[in-house]
C-alpha positions as a printed Julia matrix, in Angstrom:
467×3 Matrix{Float64}:
 62.77    7.16  -26.48
 61.82    7.07  -23.01
 60.54   10.41  -21.45
 62.84   12.62  -19.3
 62.15   11.76  -15.59
 60.81   14.41  -13.34
 60.83   13.8    -9.54
 57.44   13.89   -8.11
 55.51   11.8    -5.22
 52.09   10.15   -5.48
 49.78   10.51   -2.44
 50.78    6.97   -1.02
 54.56    7.8    -1.48
 54.24   11.1     0.31
 52.51    9.47    3.22
 55.17    6.8     3.17
 57.84    9.41    3.18
 56.34   11.29    6.25
 56.03    7.98    8.2
 59.52    6.78    7.6
 61.4     9.98    8.05
 59.39   10.88   11.42
 60.39    7.46   12.5
 64.0     7.91   11.51
 64.29   11.45   12.99
 62.83   10.45   16.27
 65.01    7.37   16.62
 68.32    9.32   15.5
 67.59   12.34   17.76
 66.82   10.25   20.83
 69.94    7.97   20.14
 72.37   10.72   19.61
 71.31   13.04   22.58
 70.9    10.13   24.76
 74.37    8.7    24.23
 76.08   12.12   23.9
 74.73   13.38   27.33
 74.44   10.01   28.83
 70.72   10.17   29.59
 69.63    6.82   30.67
 65.9     6.98   29.86
 66.59    8.36   26.12
 69.34    5.38   25.58
 66.76    2.85   26.93
 63.93    3.92   24.73
 65.82    3.27   21.55
 68.28    0.3    22.45
 65.5    -2.01   23.69
 63.6    -3.28   20.82
 60.18   -3.54   22.63
 60.44   -0.16   23.92
 61.3     1.28   20.6
 58.43   -0.62   18.8
 55.99    0.77   21.43
 57.21    4.29   20.82
 56.83    3.89   16.9
 53.45    2.52   17.5
 52.47    5.56   19.55
 53.9     7.86   17.0
 52.04    6.12   14.12
 48.55    5.86   15.97
 48.62    9.23   17.94
 50.22   11.06   14.85
 47.32    9.64   12.58
 44.67   10.99   15.2
 46.21   14.5    15.35
 46.39   14.5    11.55
 50.36   14.52   11.29
 49.93   12.4     8.17
 47.11   14.32    6.52
 48.82   15.9     3.33
 46.7    18.93    3.49
 47.88   19.59    7.1
 51.4    18.46    6.29
 51.63   21.21    3.64
 50.82   23.96    5.92
 53.41   25.1     8.47
 50.99   26.53   11.19
 48.78   23.45   10.92
 51.76   20.91   11.02
 53.18   22.8    13.99
 49.98   22.39   15.97
 49.76   18.75   15.03
 53.32   18.06   16.02
 52.93   19.79   19.52
 49.61   17.67   20.11
 51.38   14.44   18.89
 54.56   14.79   20.72
 52.91   15.73   24.18
 50.21   13.02   23.94
 52.72   10.17   22.88
 55.1    11.12   25.49
 52.45   11.03   28.13
 51.07    7.89   26.98
 54.59    6.38   26.72
 55.32    7.41   30.46
 52.09    5.84   31.69
 52.68    2.61   29.82
 53.81   -0.1    32.33
 56.23   -3.0    31.37
 56.78   -2.02   27.91
 58.52    1.23   28.48
 61.68    2.24   30.43
 61.4     2.77   34.08
 60.89    6.52   34.88
 64.13    8.22   35.7
 65.02    9.75   39.1
 66.17   12.85   37.29
 63.07   14.61   36.05
 64.84   16.64   33.77
 65.19   13.65   31.34
 61.39   13.71   30.97
 61.53   17.1    29.61
 64.45   16.4    27.45
 62.68   13.56   26.15
 59.55   15.58   25.32
 61.66   18.37   23.61
 63.91   15.94   21.64
 60.77   14.27   20.02
 59.08   17.53   19.38
 61.97   19.17   17.69
 63.01   16.12   15.7
 59.55   16.18   14.32
 59.05   19.92   13.68
 62.37   20.59   11.95
 61.98   17.91    9.43
 58.27   18.84    8.8
 59.26   22.58    8.28
 61.75   21.17    5.68
 58.93   19.01    4.05
 56.73   22.18    3.9
 59.4    24.48    2.37
 61.11   22.07   -0.01
 59.23   18.62   -0.62
 55.77   20.3    -0.69
 56.96   23.15   -2.94
 56.24   23.35   -6.74
 59.46   21.88   -7.6
 57.95   18.38   -6.84
 54.57   19.28   -8.44
 53.05   16.51  -10.58
 52.01   17.98  -14.1
 49.24   16.33  -15.78
 47.44   16.52  -19.19
 43.67   15.78  -19.36
 41.88   14.41  -22.5
 38.16   15.28  -21.92
 35.09   16.92  -23.36
 35.28   20.58  -22.91
 32.06   21.11  -21.05
 33.28   18.79  -18.32
 36.8    20.36  -17.9
 36.23   22.61  -14.86
 34.28   19.58  -12.92
 37.09   17.14  -13.75
 39.9    19.42  -12.82
 38.37   20.49   -9.43
 37.76   16.82   -8.65
 41.39   16.05   -8.76
 43.2    19.25   -7.62
 41.04   19.81   -4.64
 42.24   16.63   -2.97
 45.83   16.74   -3.85
 47.75   20.13   -3.46
 50.68   18.88   -5.33
 48.82   17.66   -8.45
 48.08   20.12  -11.43
 46.43   19.81  -14.65
 48.41   22.34  -16.94
 46.7    21.51  -20.19
 43.82   19.57  -21.84
 42.9    18.07  -25.36
 39.31   18.2   -26.54
 37.97   17.4   -29.91
 34.46   18.23  -28.95
 34.46   22.1   -28.68
 31.48   23.99  -26.95
 31.01   27.1   -28.91
 29.22   28.89  -26.09
 31.57   27.82  -23.42
 33.81   30.76  -22.36
 34.99   31.13  -18.81
 37.88   32.55  -16.94
 38.56   28.76  -15.67
 39.11   27.61  -19.43
 41.35   30.45  -20.17
 43.71   29.39  -17.25
 44.36   25.93  -18.56
 45.97   25.54  -22.08
 43.76   24.05  -24.76
 45.99   21.9   -26.89
 45.22   20.42  -30.45
 45.6    16.72  -30.65
 48.34   17.09  -33.35
 50.55   18.75  -30.78
 50.05   16.23  -27.95
 53.27   14.39  -28.25
 55.58   17.5   -28.62
 53.85   19.07  -25.64
 54.24   16.03  -23.45
 57.83   15.71  -24.13
 58.73   19.66  -23.88
 56.71   20.25  -20.57
 57.82   16.93  -18.97
 54.14   15.73  -18.41
 54.12   12.92  -15.69
 50.83   11.46  -16.77
 47.99   11.66  -19.29
 44.41   11.13  -18.1
 41.79   10.07  -20.5
 38.18   11.23  -19.2
 36.36   10.72  -22.5
 33.3     8.52  -21.58
 32.63    7.12  -24.97
 35.88    5.52  -26.58
 34.45    5.85  -30.16
 34.62    9.88  -29.63
 38.43    9.56  -29.57
 39.49   10.5   -33.23
 41.96    8.62  -35.21
 44.72   11.26  -34.92
 44.3    11.41  -31.04
 44.35    7.76  -30.88
 47.8     7.55  -32.86
 49.19   10.25  -30.63
 48.23    8.33  -27.37
 49.63    5.26  -28.88
 53.07    6.9   -29.54
 53.22    8.26  -25.95
 52.41    4.8   -24.65
 55.08    3.22  -26.62
 57.49    5.98  -25.43
 56.94    4.94  -21.83
 54.48    7.73  -20.89
 51.88    6.99  -18.19
 48.23    6.98  -19.42
 45.52    6.39  -17.09
 41.84    6.49  -17.08
 40.03    9.19  -15.23
 38.05    7.01  -12.82
 41.22    5.14  -11.63
 43.04    8.36  -10.79
 39.91    9.88   -9.08
 39.58    6.84   -6.91
 43.12    6.78   -5.94
 43.32   10.41   -5.14
 39.98   11.05   -3.61
 39.24    7.69   -2.22
 35.77    7.78   -3.51
 34.1     5.92   -6.26
 33.09    8.27   -9.09
 29.64    6.86   -9.77
 28.6     9.72  -11.9
 31.05    8.34  -14.6
 30.68    4.69  -13.84
 26.96    4.77  -14.64
 27.41    5.83  -18.19
 28.14    2.67  -19.84
 27.18   -1.04  -19.37
 30.63   -2.08  -18.2
 30.09   -0.81  -14.65
 31.11   -4.31  -13.25
 34.64   -3.25  -13.96
 34.56   -0.66  -11.22
 33.07   -2.85   -8.64
 35.31   -5.7    -7.64
 33.92   -5.6    -4.19
 36.24   -6.57   -1.31
 36.1   -10.26   -0.53
 35.82   -9.2     3.27
 32.03   -8.65    2.66
 31.73  -12.42    2.36
 34.75  -13.55    4.24
 33.2   -15.44    7.21
 36.38  -15.25    9.48
 36.51  -11.43    8.78
 32.92  -11.12    9.55
 33.11  -13.33   12.74
 36.04  -11.37   14.02
 34.36   -7.96   13.36
 31.04   -9.31   15.16
 32.95  -10.24   18.18
 34.73   -6.9    18.37
 31.39   -5.18   17.77
 29.73   -6.86   20.81
 32.75   -6.23   22.97
 32.7    -2.36   21.94
 28.88   -2.38   22.28
 29.09   -3.61   25.87
 31.41   -0.86   26.78
 29.58    1.74   24.81
 26.18    1.03   26.61
 27.9     1.06   30.04
 29.05    4.55   29.03
 25.45    5.26   27.86
 24.17    4.32   31.3
 26.61    7.01   32.72
 25.58    9.63   30.36
 21.73    9.31   30.84
 21.59   11.13   34.08
 23.64   14.01   32.62
 21.79   14.17   29.33
 18.34   14.01   31.2
 19.24   16.79   33.6
 20.27   19.1    30.84
 17.35   18.39   28.62
 15.01   18.75   31.49
 16.21   22.44   31.86
 16.98   23.64   28.27
 14.8    21.18   26.12
 12.04   19.4    27.79
 10.58   16.3    26.23
 11.6    12.72   25.65
 15.15   11.6    26.37
 15.55    9.21   23.54
 14.54    9.48   19.75
 13.64    6.75   17.48
 13.32    6.92   13.67
 12.94    4.3    10.91
 16.12    3.76    8.97
 17.01    1.51    6.14
 19.49   -1.35    7.0
 21.01   -4.4     5.31
 19.34   -5.71    2.34
 16.85   -2.84    2.6
 15.33   -3.91    5.76
 13.62   -1.21    7.8
 14.5    -0.72   11.51
 14.3     1.71   14.15
 17.38    3.58   15.16
 17.72    4.85   18.91
 19.55    8.17   19.66
 19.51   10.83   22.43
 17.2    13.5    21.13
 19.08   16.54   19.85
 16.12   18.43   18.33
 13.18   20.28   19.53
 10.09   18.02   20.2
  8.14   17.28   16.99
 10.84   18.92   14.8
  9.37   17.09   11.76
  5.71   17.46   12.43
  5.15   18.79    9.09
  7.65   16.98    6.79
 11.06   15.3     6.66
 13.94   17.54    5.79
 17.81   17.2     5.72
 19.78   18.28    8.9
 21.82   21.36    7.88
 24.76   23.13    9.59
 22.74   25.96   10.83
 19.6    23.92   11.51
 17.25   25.95   13.94
 15.68   22.6    15.05
 18.8    21.4    16.73
 19.11   22.73   20.32
 22.15   24.26   21.8
 22.95   21.1    23.82
 21.85   19.06   20.99
 24.66   20.62   18.9
 27.21   19.87   21.61
 26.12   16.09   21.46
 26.22   16.03   17.7
 29.66   17.59   17.71
 30.97   15.02   20.28
 28.97   12.06   18.85
 27.36   11.81   22.39
 24.02   11.5    20.79
 24.79    8.03   19.06
 25.9     6.07   22.02
 22.41    4.57   22.49
 22.89    3.14   18.9
 24.98    0.4    20.47
 21.59   -1.17   21.17
 20.98   -1.52   17.44
 24.5    -2.92   17.15
 24.06   -5.62   19.66
 20.77   -6.53   17.98
 22.64   -6.9    14.81
 20.67   -4.17   12.92
 23.78   -1.95   12.73
 27.54   -2.41   12.63
 30.12   -0.27   14.26
 31.67    0.75   10.74
 29.54    0.98    7.78
 27.51    3.46    5.67
 25.16    5.8     7.44
 21.73    4.47    7.47
 19.15    6.77    5.83
 15.43    7.24    6.07
 13.14    5.22    3.81
 11.68    8.28    2.22
 15.25    9.63    1.28
 16.39    6.18    0.13
 13.66    6.03   -2.42
 14.26    9.51   -3.76
 18.06    8.8    -3.88
 17.87    5.55   -5.66
 15.56    7.09   -8.22
 18.28    9.83   -9.18
 21.52    8.14   -8.42
 22.98    4.93  -10.02
 24.08    2.18   -7.63
 22.55    3.78   -4.56
 21.0     0.65   -3.28
 24.49   -0.89   -3.4
 25.01    0.66    0.02
 22.74   -1.84    1.53
 24.8    -5.06    0.68
 26.4    -4.48    4.24
 25.13   -3.28    7.58
 24.87    0.54    8.34
 27.34    1.74   10.82
 27.76    4.07   13.74
 30.74    5.58   11.88
 32.06    4.93    8.49
 34.4     6.07    5.68
 31.61    8.75    4.65
 31.1    10.1     8.33
 34.75   10.75    8.9
 35.47   12.49    5.62
 32.4    14.47    4.7
 30.07   16.85    6.37
 26.48   17.24    5.96
 24.82   16.07    2.65
 22.32   18.85    2.45
 21.45   18.28   -1.06
 21.21   15.57   -3.76
 24.91   16.67   -4.85
 26.11   16.07   -1.29
 24.33   12.83   -0.93
 26.18   11.68   -4.27
 29.6    12.53   -2.59
 28.46   10.34    0.43
 27.58    7.53   -1.67
 30.93    7.71   -3.46
 32.7     7.27   -0.18
 30.24    4.45    0.95
 31.08    2.64   -2.37
 34.73    3.09   -1.76
 34.41    1.49    1.57
 32.57   -1.63    0.38
 34.95   -2.08   -2.47
 38.09   -1.74   -0.03
 36.56   -3.09    2.93
 39.42   -4.56    5.28
 40.87   -4.6     8.81
 43.26   -1.81    7.92
 40.57    0.41    6.55
 38.43   -0.19    9.62
 41.37    0.7    11.71
 42.0     3.9     9.84
 38.23    4.7    10.29
 38.5     4.19   14.05
 41.41    6.5    14.25
 39.63    9.13   12.05
 36.57    8.91   14.24
 38.65    9.75   17.37
 39.92   12.73   15.51
 36.41   13.86   14.72
 35.58   13.79   18.15
 38.8    15.27   19.6
 38.43   18.17   17.0
 34.66   18.62   17.82
 33.83   17.76   14.07
 30.72   15.59   14.55
 27.68   16.35   12.52
């Protein structure tokens, strides 16, 4: 007997819905308003296929930059309103300034205002509906976790923090911890394995997650229950698969337990694909030349401010570990006081008093990293890749974290999956999360992921989120 269906959406499905309905609402609103009021500009923007494709492209790119498709933002009415305003105004401005591939500007300037208002209200009205209906608990995905009891809190937080529509409502554990009592454990129902099948059917559980690291620790009773559920059509998934899909990180803390680590690392073929690497290199050289021209323009400004507020050298060099473990010297604008690490090396922190006021500004805007285009041109770095670390830290991390050296199979980058998704790694725990993001990028490396990182980097700069 198949389980009763419950309507819920995976992360990828929610993002697809947001994209498709955004496009549909904007197109429908422009078409109806344009033809009803006979507004030439609005009619032209949707009747000409090229004009329409450019408009959709701007909505996709600019909407991504302003986090219109970030599920955390999309589920918050205030944040999504802000994103809709920024997206609508920026895409309309870009569309007006696009020659040839957008309609000729109308003589009646009122149409420009109508065009902007139609796009904004078509977006915001649908997005408010999404927040109040599709993002509500009625479409929540209820899951059940099978794990060791002492890991429950860590495993639940690892999933629920990233997906606001995902809820672990119960768990099964055959390994009880006698001294483990907390308010967290009391919030989630502990289920005996004999009641598993009945509970799943009664509560309409959408999926069962197995997080037991040693398969032999699953009892015969629990195994039979899981087998019955599988034969009934229920979804049973391994924890690391769910974790990777939802967090877009590789859970190395679980992968490193057994000897079958190779199952988790079918690395992207792009890492050895010569055509991909050639195209990326050509783009890197092109971007680096532009970046260095901008650097030349920035030098007088940075030099002037530093000479007033932070006297000392303009540039800062430091040893970092690159591809295949080769050490190179990274070049940056100096953001700390002179001799900031005279005594010993230390992690940079959020409230680091070694960083000057102007240095904080340069870090937030990523301005300090422009000289690194020299490293990119020399082939020591890529534009996109893991952040290069210092040899001292690499040695310490490699001793304490499994697979840390795997970061060095590709070039380090100016920006990357870690840099756009995570803040300072002020501790070993923070560095572990950074490693998870780095390995995800190496595993899924592609033009599409590179494009997403590029858009997220622009978001980081515009929202002043640099580190």
